[in-house]
Tab-separated table of C-alpha atoms in Angstrom:
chain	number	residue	atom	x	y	z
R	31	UNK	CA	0.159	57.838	-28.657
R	32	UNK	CA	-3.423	57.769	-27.325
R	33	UNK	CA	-3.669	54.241	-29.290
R	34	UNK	CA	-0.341	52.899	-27.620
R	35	UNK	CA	-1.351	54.140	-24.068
R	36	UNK	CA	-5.033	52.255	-24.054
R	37	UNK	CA	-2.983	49.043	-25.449
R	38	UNK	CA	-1.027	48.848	-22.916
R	39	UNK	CA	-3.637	49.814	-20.105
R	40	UNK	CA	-5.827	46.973	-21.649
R	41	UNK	CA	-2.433	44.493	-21.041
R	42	UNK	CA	-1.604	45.385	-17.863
R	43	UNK	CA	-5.622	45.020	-16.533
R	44	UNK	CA	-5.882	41.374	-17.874
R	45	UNK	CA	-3.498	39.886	-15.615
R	46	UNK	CA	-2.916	37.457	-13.672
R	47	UNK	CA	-4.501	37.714	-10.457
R	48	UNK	CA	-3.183	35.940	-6.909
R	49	UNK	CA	-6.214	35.092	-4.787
R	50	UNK	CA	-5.829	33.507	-1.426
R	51	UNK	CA	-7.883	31.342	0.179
R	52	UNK	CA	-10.996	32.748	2.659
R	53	UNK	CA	-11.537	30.624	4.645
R	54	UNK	CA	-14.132	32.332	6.376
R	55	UNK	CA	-16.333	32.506	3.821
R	56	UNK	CA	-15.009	29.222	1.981
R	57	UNK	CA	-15.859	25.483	3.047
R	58	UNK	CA	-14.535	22.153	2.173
R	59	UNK	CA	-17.170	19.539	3.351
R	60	UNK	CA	-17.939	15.778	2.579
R	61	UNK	CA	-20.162	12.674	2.962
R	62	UNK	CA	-20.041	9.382	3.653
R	63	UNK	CA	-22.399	6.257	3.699
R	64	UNK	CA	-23.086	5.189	7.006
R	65	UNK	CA	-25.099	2.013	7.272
R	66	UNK	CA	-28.342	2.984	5.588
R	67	UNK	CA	-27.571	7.300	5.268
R	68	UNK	CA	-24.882	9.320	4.808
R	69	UNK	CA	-22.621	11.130	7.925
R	70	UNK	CA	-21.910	15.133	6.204
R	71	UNK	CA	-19.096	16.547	8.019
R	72	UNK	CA	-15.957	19.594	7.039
R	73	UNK	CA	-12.733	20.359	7.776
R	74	UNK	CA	-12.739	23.878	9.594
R	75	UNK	CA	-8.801	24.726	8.731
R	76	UNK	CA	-7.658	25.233	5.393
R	77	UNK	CA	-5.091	28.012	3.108
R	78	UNK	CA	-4.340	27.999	-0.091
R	79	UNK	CA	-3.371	30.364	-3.109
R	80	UNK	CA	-5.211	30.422	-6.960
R	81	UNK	CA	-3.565	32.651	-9.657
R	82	UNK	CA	-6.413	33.028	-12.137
R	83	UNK	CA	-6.374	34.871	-15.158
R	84	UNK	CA	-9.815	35.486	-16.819
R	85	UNK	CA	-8.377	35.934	-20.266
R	86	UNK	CA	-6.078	32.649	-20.091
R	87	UNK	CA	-8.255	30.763	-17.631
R	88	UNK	CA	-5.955	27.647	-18.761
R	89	UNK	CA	-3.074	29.202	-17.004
R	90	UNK	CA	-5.016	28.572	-13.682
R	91	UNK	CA	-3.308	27.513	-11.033
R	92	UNK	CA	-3.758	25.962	-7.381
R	93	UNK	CA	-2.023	25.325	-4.232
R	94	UNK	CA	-4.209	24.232	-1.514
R	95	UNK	CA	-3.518	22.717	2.044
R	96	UNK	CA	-6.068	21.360	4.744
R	97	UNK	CA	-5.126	20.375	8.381
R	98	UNK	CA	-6.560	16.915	9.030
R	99	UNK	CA	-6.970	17.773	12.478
R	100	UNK	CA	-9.642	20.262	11.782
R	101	UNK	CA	-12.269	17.545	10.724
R	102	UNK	CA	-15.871	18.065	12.016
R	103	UNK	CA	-18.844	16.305	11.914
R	104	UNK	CA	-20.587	18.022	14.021
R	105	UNK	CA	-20.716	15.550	16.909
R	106	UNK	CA	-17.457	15.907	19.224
R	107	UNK	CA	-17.231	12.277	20.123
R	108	UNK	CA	-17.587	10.679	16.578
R	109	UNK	CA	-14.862	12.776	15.312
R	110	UNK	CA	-12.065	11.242	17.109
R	111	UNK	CA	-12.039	8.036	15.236
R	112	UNK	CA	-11.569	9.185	11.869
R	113	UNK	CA	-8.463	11.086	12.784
R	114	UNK	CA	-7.072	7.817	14.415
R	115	UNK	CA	-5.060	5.352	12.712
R	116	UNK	CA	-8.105	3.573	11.489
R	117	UNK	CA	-8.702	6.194	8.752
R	118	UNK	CA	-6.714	9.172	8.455
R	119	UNK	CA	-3.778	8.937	11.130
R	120	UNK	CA	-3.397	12.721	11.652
R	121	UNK	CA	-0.232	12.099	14.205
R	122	UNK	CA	1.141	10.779	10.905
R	123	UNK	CA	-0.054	12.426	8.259
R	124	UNK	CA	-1.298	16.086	9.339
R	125	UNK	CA	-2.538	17.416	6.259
R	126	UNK	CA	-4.160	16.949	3.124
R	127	UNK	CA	-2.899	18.862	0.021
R	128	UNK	CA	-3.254	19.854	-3.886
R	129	UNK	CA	-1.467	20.948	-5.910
R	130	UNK	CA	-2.468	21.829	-9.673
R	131	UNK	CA	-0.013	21.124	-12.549
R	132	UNK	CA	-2.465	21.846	-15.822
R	133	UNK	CA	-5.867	23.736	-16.417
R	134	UNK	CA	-8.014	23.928	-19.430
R	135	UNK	CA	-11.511	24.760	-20.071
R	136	UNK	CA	-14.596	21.925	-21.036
R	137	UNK	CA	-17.603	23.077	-21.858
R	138	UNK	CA	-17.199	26.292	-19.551
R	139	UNK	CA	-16.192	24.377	-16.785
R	140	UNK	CA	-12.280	24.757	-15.472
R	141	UNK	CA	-10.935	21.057	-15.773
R	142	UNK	CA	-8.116	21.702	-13.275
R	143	UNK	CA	-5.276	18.806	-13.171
R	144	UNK	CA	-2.977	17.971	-10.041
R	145	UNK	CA	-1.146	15.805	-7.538
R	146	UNK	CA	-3.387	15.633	-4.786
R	147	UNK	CA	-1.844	13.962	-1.497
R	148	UNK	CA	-3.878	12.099	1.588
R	149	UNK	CA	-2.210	9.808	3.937
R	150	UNK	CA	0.849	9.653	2.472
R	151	UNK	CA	-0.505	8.422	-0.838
R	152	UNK	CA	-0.258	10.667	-3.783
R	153	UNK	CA	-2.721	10.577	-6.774
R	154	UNK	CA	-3.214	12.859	-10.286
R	155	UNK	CA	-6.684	13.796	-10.086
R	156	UNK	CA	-9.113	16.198	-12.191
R	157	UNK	CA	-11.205	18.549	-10.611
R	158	UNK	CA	-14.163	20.251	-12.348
R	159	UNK	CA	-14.143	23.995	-11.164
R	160	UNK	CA	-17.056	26.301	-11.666
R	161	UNK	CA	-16.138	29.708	-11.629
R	162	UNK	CA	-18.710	31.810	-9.857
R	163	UNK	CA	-17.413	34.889	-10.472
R	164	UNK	CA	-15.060	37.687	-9.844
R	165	UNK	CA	-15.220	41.307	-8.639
R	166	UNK	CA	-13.970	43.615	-6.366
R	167	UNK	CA	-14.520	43.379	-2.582
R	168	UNK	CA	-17.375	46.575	-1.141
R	169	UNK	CA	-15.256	46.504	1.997
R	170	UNK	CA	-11.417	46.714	1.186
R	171	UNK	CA	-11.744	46.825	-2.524
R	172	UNK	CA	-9.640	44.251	-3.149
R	173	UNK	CA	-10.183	41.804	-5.949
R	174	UNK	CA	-12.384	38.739	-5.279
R	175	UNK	CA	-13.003	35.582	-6.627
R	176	UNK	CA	-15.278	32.706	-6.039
R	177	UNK	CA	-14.108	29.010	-7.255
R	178	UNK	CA	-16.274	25.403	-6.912
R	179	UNK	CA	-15.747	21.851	-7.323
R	180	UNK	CA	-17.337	18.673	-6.478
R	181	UNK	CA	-15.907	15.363	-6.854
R	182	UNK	CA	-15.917	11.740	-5.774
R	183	UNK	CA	-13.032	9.646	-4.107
R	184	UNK	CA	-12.493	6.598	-2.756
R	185	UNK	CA	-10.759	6.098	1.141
R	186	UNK	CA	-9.238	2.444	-0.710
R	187	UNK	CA	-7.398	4.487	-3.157
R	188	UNK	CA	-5.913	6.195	-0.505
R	189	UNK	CA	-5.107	3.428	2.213
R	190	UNK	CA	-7.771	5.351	4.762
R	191	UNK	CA	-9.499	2.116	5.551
R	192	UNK	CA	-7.496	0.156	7.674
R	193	UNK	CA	-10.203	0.059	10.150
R	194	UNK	CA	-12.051	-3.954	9.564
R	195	UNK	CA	-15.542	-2.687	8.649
R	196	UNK	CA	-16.336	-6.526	8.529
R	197	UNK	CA	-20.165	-4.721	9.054
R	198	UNK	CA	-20.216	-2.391	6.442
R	199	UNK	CA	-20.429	0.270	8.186
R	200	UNK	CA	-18.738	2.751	6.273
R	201	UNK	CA	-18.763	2.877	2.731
R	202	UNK	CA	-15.497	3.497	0.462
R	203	UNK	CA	-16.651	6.611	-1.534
R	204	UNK	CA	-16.607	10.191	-0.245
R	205	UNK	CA	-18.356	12.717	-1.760
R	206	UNK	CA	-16.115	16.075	-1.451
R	207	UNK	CA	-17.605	20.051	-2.096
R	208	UNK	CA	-15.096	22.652	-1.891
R	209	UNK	CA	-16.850	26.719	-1.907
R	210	UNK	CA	-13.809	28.838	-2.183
R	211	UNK	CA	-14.507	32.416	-1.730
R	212	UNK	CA	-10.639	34.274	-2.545
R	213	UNK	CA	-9.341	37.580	-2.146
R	214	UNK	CA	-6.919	39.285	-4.290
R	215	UNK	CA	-3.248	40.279	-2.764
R	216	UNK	CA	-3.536	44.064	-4.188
């Protein structure tokens, strides 16, 4: 019985776990040539669920969502144009989502596949996620989870360039970092 009992205590503690999205202590930033540097700025409103299972990490999965709207570069009157309808058209298109449909692990790195939507245009993508760790919270003693992932896109792939940069201002890549700091639902 004693054997049965720690079998099925050992089952039920490598579960899957529902984190949600902190954004508090998360960020979801990016860059962009300008002229002869680079203009950093974030998006300040974003939610999202991740059910990760240590034992199966391949069973990951992610649902995230971030309000266009939100975008900051830190510099209140540079920020309105990229929400016009020269680049991201948030009247139109208010939000910017992901959502992942496979997972598997590469060299220790979470290789997490999905449909990932911007301006109405709607690309499969990979993302590389690091998994920083896991643990319980000090505070509330919930579980916690931290996730990250860099990657490169580019605003022609996703029709946010309609703005004539005849100049060159503005340069088509965007460098995206996403810290996600999660907290368990139990």
């Amino acid at each position: 019985m004693g054997i049965v009992a720690m079998a099925v205590l050992l089952v039920s503690s490598a579960k899957c776990e529902v984190y949600q999205i902190d954004s508090e202590h998360s960020s979801v930033a990016f860059s962009v040539r300008h002229l002869v540097s680079r203009t950093h700025g974030q998006f300040n409103q974003f939610s999202g669920s991740i059910h990760y299972d240590a034992e199966h990490p391949e069973k990951t999965r992610i649902e995230a969502t971030v309000q266009v709207a939100s975008l900051d570069t830190d510099n209140a009157k540079c920020d309105g144009h990229p929400k016009s309808g020269d680049f991201f058209d948030v009247e139109q298109f208010p939000t910017i989502t992901f959502k992942s449909t496979t997972a598997m692990v590469k060299e220790e790195i979470l290789q997490v596949t999905g449909e990932f939507t911007m301006h109405g245009q709607t690309k499969t993508i990979t993302l590389p996620v690091e998994v920083l760790g896991t643990g319980t919270h000090p505070y509330n003693q919930k579980p916690v989870a931290g996730f990250e992932t860099r990657t490169a896109l580019l605003r022609s792939d996703y029709a946010v360039n309609s703005w004539t940069d005849v100049g060159g201002v503005l340069g088509d890549e965007v460098r995206v970092s996403v810290t996600i700091e999660a907290i368990g639902d139990e």
